[in-house]
Short mmCIF file of C-alpha atoms in Angstrom, two decimals:
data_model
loop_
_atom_site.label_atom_id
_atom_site.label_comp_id
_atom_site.label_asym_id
_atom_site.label_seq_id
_atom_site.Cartn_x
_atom_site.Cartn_y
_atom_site.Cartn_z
CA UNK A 1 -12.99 -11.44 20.09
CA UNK A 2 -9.97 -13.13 18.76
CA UNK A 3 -7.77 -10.43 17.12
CA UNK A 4 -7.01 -13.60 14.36
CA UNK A 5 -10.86 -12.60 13.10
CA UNK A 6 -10.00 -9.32 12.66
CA UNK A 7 -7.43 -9.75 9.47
CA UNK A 8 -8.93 -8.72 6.26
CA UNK A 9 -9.54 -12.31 3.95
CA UNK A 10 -7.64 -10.69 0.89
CA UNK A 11 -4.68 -10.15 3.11
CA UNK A 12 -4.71 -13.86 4.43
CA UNK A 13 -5.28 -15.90 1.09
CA UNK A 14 -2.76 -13.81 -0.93
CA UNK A 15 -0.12 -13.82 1.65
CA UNK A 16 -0.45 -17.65 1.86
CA UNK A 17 0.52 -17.62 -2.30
CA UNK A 18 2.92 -15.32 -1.95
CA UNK A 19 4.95 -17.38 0.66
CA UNK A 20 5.18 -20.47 -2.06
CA UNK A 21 6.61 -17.84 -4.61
CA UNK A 22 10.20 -18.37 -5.75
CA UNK A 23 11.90 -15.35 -5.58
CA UNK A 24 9.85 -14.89 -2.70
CA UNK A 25 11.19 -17.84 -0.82
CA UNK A 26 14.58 -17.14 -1.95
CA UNK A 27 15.15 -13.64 -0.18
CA UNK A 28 13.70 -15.15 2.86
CA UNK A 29 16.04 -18.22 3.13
CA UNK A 30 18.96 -15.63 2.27
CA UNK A 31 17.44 -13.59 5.73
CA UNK A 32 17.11 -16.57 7.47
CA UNK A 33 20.64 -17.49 6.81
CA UNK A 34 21.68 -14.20 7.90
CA UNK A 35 19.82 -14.43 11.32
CA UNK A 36 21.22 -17.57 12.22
CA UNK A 37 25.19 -16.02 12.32
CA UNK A 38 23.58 -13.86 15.18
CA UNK A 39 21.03 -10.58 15.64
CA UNK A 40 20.98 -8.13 12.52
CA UNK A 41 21.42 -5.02 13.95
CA UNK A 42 18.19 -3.37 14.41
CA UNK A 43 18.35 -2.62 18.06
CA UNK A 44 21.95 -1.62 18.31
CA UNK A 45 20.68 0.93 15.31
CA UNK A 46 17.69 1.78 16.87
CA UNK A 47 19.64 2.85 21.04
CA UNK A 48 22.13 4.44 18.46
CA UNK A 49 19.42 7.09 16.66
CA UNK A 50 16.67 7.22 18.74
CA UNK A 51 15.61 7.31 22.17
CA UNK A 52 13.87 3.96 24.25
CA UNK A 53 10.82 4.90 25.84
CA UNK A 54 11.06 2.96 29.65
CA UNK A 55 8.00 3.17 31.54
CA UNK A 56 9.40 5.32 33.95
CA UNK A 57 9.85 7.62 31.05
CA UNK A 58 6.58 7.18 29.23
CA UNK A 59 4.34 4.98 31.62
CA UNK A 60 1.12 6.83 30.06
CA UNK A 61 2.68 5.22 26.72
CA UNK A 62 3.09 1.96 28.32
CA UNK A 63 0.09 1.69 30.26
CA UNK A 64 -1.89 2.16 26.41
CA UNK A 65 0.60 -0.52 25.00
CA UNK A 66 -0.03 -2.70 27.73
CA UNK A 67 -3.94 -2.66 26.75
CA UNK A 68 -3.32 -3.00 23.45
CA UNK A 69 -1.13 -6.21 23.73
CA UNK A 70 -4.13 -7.74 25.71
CA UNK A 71 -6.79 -7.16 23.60
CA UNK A 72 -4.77 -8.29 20.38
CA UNK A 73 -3.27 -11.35 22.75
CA UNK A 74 0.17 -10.35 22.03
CA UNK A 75 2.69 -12.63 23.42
CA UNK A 76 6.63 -10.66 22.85
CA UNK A 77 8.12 -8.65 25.08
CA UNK A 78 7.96 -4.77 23.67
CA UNK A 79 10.33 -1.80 23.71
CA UNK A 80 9.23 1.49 22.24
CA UNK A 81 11.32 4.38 20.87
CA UNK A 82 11.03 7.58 19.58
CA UNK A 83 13.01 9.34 16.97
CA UNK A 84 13.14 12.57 15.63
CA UNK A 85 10.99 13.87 13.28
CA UNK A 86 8.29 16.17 11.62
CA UNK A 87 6.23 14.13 9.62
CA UNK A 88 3.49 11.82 12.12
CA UNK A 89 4.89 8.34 11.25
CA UNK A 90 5.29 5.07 13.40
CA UNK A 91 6.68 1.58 12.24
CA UNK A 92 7.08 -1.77 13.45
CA UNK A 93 10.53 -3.58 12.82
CA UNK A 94 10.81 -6.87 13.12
CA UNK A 95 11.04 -9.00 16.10
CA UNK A 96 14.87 -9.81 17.02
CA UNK A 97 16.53 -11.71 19.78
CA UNK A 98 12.53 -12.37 21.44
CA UNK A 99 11.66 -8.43 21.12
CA UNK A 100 9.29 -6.65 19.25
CA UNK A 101 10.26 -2.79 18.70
CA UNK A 102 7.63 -0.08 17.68
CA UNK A 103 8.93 3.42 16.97
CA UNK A 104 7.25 6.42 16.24
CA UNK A 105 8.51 10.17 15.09
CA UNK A 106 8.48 12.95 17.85
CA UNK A 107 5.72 15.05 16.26
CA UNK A 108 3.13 12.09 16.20
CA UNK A 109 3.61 11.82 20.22
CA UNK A 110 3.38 14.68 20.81
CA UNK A 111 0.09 15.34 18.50
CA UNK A 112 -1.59 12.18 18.80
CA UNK A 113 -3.89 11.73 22.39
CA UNK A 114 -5.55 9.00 23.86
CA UNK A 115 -7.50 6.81 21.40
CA UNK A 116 -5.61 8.25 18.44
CA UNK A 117 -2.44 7.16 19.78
CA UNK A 118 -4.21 3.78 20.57
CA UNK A 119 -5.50 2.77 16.99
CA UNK A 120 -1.53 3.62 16.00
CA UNK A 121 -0.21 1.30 17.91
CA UNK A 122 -2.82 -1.21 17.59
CA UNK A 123 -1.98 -0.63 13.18
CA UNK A 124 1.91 -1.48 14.48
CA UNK A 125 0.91 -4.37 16.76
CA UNK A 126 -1.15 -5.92 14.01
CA UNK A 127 1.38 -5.92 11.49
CA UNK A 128 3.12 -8.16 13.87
CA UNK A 129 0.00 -10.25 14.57
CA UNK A 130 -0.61 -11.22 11.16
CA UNK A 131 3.22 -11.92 9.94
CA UNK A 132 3.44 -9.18 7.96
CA UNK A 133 6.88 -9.06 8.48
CA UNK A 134 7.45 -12.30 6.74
CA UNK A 135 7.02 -11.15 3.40
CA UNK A 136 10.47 -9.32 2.75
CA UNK A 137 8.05 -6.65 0.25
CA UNK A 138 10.96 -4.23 0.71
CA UNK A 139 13.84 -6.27 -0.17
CA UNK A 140 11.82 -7.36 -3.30
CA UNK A 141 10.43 -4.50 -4.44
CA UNK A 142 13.69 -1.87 -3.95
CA UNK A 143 16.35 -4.41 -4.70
CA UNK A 144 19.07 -4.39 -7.38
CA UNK A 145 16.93 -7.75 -8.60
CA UNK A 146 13.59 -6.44 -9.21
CA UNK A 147 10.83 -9.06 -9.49
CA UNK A 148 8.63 -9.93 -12.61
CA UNK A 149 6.10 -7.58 -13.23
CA UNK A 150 3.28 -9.85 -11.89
CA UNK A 151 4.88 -10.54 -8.77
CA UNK A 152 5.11 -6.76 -8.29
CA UNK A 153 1.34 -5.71 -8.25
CA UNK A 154 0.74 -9.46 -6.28
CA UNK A 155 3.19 -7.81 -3.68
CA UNK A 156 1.27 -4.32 -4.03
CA UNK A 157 -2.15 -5.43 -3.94
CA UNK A 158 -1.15 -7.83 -0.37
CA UNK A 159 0.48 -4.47 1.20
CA UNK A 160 -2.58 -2.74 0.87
CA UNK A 161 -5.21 -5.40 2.23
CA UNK A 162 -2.29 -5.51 4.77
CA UNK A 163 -2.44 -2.26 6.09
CA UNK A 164 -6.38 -2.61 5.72
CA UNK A 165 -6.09 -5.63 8.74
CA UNK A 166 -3.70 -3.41 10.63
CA UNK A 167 -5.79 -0.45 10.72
CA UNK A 168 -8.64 -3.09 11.85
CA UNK A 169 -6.43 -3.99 14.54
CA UNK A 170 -6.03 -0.80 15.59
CA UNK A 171 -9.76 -0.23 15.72
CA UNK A 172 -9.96 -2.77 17.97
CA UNK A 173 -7.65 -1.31 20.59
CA UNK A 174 -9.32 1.86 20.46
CA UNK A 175 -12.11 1.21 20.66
CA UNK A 176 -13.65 4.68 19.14
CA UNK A 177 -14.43 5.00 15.65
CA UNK A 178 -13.96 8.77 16.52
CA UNK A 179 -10.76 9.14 17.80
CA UNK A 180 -9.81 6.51 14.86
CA UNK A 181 -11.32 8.95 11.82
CA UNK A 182 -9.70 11.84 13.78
CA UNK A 183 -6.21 9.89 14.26
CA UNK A 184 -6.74 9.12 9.83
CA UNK A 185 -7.21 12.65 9.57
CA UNK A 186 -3.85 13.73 11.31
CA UNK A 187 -2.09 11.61 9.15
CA UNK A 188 -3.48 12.22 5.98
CA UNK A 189 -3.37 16.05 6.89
CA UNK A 190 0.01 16.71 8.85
CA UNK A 191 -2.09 18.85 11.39
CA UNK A 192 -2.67 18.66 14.91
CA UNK A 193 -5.88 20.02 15.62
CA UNK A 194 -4.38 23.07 16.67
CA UNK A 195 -5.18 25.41 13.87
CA UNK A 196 -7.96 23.78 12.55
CA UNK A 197 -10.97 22.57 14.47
CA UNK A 198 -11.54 18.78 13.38
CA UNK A 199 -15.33 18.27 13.13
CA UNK A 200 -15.95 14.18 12.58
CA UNK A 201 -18.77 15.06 10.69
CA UNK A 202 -17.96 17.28 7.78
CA UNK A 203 -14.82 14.59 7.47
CA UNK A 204 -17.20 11.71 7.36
CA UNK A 205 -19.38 14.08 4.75
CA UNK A 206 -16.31 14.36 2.57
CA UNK A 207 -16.06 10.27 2.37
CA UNK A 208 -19.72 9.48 1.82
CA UNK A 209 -19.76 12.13 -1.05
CA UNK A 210 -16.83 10.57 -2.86
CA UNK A 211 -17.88 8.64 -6.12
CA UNK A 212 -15.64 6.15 -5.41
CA UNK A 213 -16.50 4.46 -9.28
CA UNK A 214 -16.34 8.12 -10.79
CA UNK A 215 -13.75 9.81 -8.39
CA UNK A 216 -10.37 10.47 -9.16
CA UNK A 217 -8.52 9.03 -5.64
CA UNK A 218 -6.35 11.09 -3.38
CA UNK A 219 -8.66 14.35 -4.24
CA UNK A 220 -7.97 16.60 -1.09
CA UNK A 221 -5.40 14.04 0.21
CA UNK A 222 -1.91 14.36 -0.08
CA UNK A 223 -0.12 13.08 -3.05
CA UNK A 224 1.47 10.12 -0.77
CA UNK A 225 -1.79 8.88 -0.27
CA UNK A 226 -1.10 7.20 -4.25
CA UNK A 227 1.37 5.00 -3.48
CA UNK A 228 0.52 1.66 -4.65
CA UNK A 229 1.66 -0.09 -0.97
CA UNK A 230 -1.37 1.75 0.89
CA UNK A 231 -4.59 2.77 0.47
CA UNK A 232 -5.78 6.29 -0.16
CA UNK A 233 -6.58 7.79 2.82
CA UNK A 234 -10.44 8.49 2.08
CA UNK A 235 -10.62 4.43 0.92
CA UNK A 236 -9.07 3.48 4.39
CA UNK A 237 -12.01 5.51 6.48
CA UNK A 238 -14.76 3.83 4.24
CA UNK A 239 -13.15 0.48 4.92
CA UNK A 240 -13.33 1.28 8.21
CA UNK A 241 -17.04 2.31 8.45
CA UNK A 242 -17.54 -0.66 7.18
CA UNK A 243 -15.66 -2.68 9.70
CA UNK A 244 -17.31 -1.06 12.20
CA UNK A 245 -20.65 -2.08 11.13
CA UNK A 246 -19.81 -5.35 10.81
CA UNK A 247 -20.03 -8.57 13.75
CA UNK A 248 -16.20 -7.90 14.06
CA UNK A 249 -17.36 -4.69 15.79
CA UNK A 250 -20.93 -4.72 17.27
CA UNK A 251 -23.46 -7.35 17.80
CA UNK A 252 -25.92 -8.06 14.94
CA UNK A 253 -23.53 -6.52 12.49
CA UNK A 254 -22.93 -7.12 8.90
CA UNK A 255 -21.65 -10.40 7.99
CA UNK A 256 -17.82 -10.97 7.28
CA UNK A 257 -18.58 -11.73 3.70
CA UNK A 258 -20.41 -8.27 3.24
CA UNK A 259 -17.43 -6.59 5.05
CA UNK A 260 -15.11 -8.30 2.63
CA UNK A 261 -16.96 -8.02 -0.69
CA UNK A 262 -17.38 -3.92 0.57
CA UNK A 263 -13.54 -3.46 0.84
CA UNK A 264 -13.00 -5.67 -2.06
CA UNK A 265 -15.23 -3.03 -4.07
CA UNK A 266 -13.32 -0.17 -2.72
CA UNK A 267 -10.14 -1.33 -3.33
CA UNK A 268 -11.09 -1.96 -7.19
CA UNK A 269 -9.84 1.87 -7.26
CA UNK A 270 -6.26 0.56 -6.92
CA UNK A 271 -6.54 -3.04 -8.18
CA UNK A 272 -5.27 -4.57 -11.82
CA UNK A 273 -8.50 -5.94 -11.97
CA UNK A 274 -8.73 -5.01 -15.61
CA UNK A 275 -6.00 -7.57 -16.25
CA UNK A 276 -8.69 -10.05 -16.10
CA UNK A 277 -12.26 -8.53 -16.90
CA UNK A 278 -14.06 -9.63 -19.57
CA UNK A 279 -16.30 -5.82 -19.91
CA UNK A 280 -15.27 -3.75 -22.67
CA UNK A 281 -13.46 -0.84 -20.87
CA UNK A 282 -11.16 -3.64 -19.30
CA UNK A 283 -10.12 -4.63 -23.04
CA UNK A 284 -10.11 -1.28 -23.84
CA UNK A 285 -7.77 -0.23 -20.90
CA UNK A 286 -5.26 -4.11 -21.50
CA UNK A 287 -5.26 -3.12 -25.35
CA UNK A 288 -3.99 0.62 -24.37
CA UNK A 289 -1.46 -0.73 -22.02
CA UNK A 290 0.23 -3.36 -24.33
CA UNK A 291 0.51 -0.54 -27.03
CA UNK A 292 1.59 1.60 -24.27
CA UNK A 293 3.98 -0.56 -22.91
CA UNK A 294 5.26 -1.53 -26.50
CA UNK A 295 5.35 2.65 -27.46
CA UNK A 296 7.76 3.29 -23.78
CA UNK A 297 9.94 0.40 -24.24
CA UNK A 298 11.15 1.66 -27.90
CA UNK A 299 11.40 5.47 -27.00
CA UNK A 300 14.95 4.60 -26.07
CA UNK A 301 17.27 3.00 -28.49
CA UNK A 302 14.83 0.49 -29.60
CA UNK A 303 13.45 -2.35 -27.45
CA UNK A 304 16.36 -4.76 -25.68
CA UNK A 305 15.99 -8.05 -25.26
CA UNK A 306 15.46 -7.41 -21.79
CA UNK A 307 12.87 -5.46 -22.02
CA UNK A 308 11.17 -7.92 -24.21
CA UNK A 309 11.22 -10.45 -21.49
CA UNK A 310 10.01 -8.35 -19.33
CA UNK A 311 7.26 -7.09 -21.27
CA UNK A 312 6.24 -11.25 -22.03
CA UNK A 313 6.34 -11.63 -17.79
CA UNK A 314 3.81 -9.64 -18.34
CA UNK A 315 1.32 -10.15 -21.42
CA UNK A 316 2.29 -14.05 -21.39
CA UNK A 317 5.12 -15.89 -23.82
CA UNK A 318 5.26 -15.09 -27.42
CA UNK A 319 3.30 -11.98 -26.67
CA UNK A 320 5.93 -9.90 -28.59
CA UNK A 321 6.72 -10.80 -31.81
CA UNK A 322 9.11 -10.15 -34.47
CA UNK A 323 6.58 -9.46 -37.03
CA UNK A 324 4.99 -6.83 -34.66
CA UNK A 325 5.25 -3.44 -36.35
CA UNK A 326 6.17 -0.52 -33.50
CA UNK A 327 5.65 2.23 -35.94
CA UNK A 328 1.98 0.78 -36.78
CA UNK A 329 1.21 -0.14 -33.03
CA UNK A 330 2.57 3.39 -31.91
CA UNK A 331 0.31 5.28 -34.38
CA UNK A 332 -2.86 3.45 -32.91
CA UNK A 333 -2.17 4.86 -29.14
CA UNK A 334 -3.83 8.23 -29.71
CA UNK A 335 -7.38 6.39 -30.80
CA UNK A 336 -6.38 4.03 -27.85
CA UNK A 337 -6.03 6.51 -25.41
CA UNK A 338 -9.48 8.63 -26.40
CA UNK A 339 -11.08 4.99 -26.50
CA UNK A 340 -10.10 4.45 -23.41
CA UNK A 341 -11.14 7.93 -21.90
CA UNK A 342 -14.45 7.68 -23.53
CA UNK A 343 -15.21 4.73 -21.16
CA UNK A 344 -13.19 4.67 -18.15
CA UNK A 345 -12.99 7.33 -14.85
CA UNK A 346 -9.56 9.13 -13.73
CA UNK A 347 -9.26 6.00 -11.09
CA UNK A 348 -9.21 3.44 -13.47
CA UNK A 349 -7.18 5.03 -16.11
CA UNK A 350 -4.27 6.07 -12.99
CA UNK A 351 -4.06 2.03 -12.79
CA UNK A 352 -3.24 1.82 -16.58
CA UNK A 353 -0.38 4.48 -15.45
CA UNK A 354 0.75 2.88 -12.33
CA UNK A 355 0.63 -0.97 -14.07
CA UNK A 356 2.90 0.75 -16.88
CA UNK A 357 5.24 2.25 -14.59
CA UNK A 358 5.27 -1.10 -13.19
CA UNK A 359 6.65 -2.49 -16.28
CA UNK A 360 9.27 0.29 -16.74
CA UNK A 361 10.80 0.21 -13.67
CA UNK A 362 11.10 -4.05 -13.61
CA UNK A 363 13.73 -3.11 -16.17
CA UNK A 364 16.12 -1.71 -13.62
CA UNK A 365 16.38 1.38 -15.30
CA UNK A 366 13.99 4.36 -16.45
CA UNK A 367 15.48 6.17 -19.35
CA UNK A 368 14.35 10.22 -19.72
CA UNK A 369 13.10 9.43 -23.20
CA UNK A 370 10.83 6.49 -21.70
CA UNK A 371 10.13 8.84 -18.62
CA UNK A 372 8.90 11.71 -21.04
CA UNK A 373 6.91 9.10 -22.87
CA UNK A 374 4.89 7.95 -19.72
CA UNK A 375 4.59 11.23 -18.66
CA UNK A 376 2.83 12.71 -22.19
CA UNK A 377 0.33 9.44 -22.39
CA UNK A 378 -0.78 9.89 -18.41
CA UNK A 379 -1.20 14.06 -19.76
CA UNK A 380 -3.43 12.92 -22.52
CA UNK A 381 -4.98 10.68 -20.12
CA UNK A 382 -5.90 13.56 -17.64
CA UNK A 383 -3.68 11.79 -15.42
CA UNK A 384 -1.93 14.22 -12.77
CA UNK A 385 1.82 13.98 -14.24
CA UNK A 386 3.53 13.52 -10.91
CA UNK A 387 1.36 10.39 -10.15
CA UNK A 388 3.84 9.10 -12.43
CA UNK A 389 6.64 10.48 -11.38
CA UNK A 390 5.55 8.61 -7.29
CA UNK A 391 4.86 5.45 -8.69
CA UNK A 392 8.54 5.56 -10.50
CA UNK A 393 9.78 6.26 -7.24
CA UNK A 394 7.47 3.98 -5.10
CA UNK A 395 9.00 3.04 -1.54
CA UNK A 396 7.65 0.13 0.09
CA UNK A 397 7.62 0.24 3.58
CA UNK A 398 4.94 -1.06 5.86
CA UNK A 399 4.42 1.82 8.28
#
């Protein structure tokens, strides 16, 4: 199998678009400008606050990288470190001077056995595999120039088919759908197995019982599970059931395009897809965001003219007008907002939410008069408050 197969289609063809962007060409230029005066840093940082992981120190660790970098066909030399921590986390940093680094937090190695600790580093070795590193998402997303609105859900959606090819990846080096739902359910849990018993099936029950058209996402997962860069936890194990019935995984599978129309319908939970539908509870949920949008951007001092341009990055030019009453379009939002709950689940109405936090934080700046006034429409919406509150304060880091 050629690990190239492996990478989720979505990831591919929107990574390829986003590379011709502008602003997204312009960071990278500014990077590679900044690599060429000499290495960046990262491993004098990395010897400096955490530990390197030789193989005379971890050769158990090596010996599982080793396999990994074969069956992906990675071709970098590979140091590993470990820092301190208490949260089960692991990253990939970007090659520099011809070496790849992959770190992970204490508490993860020392949790995380055999094929657990195999699909983790396969997930870190795939982000390498597929470039992943080459769109700067972090330097766009929390920089002092933030990017339009629409370039800000493009960059969203990618991260999360990316991370749905890096989990395939790590599949792939271990080899055990098993140990891969079990290593899913340390991280969405924080335990170790120690206190409570894991039993594969009663997790796998919880998944195939979820609604995913009807269920509100993250339900039993923890809150971090909603940020917009990854998946929810339960949506990553169903992609992966599916990848694992699929030719990428057994002979006589499922075709490709079945595995890629599946995801594509589980990942609806998180999409914008409404942006574009032609059904009535998409124009419901686009005509509750504009007078949403419109109804947060004047609960401060009026609109600016920055907000107005961000706000037409948005909705298209000349979408705000002069002759647009706020007062009228404000009154409508309570019949727009029980419209909108009359035909839409919690899912779809926490992407009106996250799209219009979207659009407040592209300013630069959330006021607490525009913060209360996001926070009372997602209340009326039956939207948890603090969703809000995350995607405000949305990191994004591919980890």
């Amino acid at each position: 199998m050629n690990a190239d197969e492996l990478r989720s289609r979505q990831d591919r063809e929107i990574a390829d678009r986003l590379m011709s962007v502008a602003d997204v060409k312009k960071i990278n230029d500014a990077i590679e400008k900044r690599e060429e005066k000499g290495p960046m840093g990262t491993r004098r940082r990395l010897l400096a606050t955490s530990v390197r992981l030789s193989r005379n120190m971890a050769p158990w660790l090596h010996e599982m990288a080793d396999d990994c970098i074969e069956k992906l066909g990675v071709k970098i030399p590979l140091e590993l470190y470990v820092y301190s921590s208490p949260s089960y986390n692991a990253a990939c940093v970007k090659p520099e001077d011809g070496r790849l680094f992959i770190m992970f937090s204490s508490s993860l190695l020392e949790a995380f056995e055999g094929s657990e600790l195999r699909f983790v580093l396969g997930h870190e070795l795939g982000h390498y595999l597929y470039g992943h590193h080459d769109i700067p998402i972090g330097y766009l997303l929390n920089g002092k120039a933030r990017p339009s609105p629409k370039l800000a859900l493009q960059l969203t959606t990618w991260s999360r088919y990316a991370e749905i090819s890096a989990d395939r990846a790590g599949a792939h080096c271990a080899q055990d759908p098993i140990g891969v739902a079990r290593s899913l359910f340390k991280l969405a849990s924080g335990l170790s197995g120690k206190l409570v018993q894991f039993n594969i099936d009663e997790f796998m029950q919880q998944v195939d019982e979820m609604q995913v058209e009807d269920a509100a996402p993250g339900q039993g997962a923890p809150a971090e599970d909603w940020f917009m860069t990854h998946p929810f936890s339960p949506l990553r194990v169903r992609a992966l059931k599916l990848y694992d019935a699929s030719k990428l995984a057994i002979e006589n599978g499922t075709s490709i395009d079945e595995l890629e129309a599946g995801v594509q319908v589980l990942m609806t939970m998180m999409e914008p897809s409404y942006l574009e539908g032609r059904t009535d509870s998409s124009e419901t949920m686009r005509r509750l965001l504009f007078a949403s949008a419109i109804t947060v951007a004047n609960a401060s001092d009026g609109i600016s003219e920055r907000e107005i341009a961000v706000f037409e990055k948005f909705f298209g030019e000349r979408s705000f007008s002069e002759d647009l009453s706020i007062e009228k379009l404000a009154a409508t939002l309570p019949d727009r907002i029980n419209q909108t709950k009359a035909v839409t689940t919690v899912a779809q109405r926490m992407q009106v939410i996250r799209d219009l936090c979207t659009i407040a934080r592209a300013d630069n700046k959330v006021e607490a008069a525009e913060l209360k006034a996001i926070e009372d429409i997602a209340a009326r919406l039956d939207v948890p408050v603090h969703f809000a509150s995350q995607a405000l304060a949305m990191t994004a880091q591919l980890d």
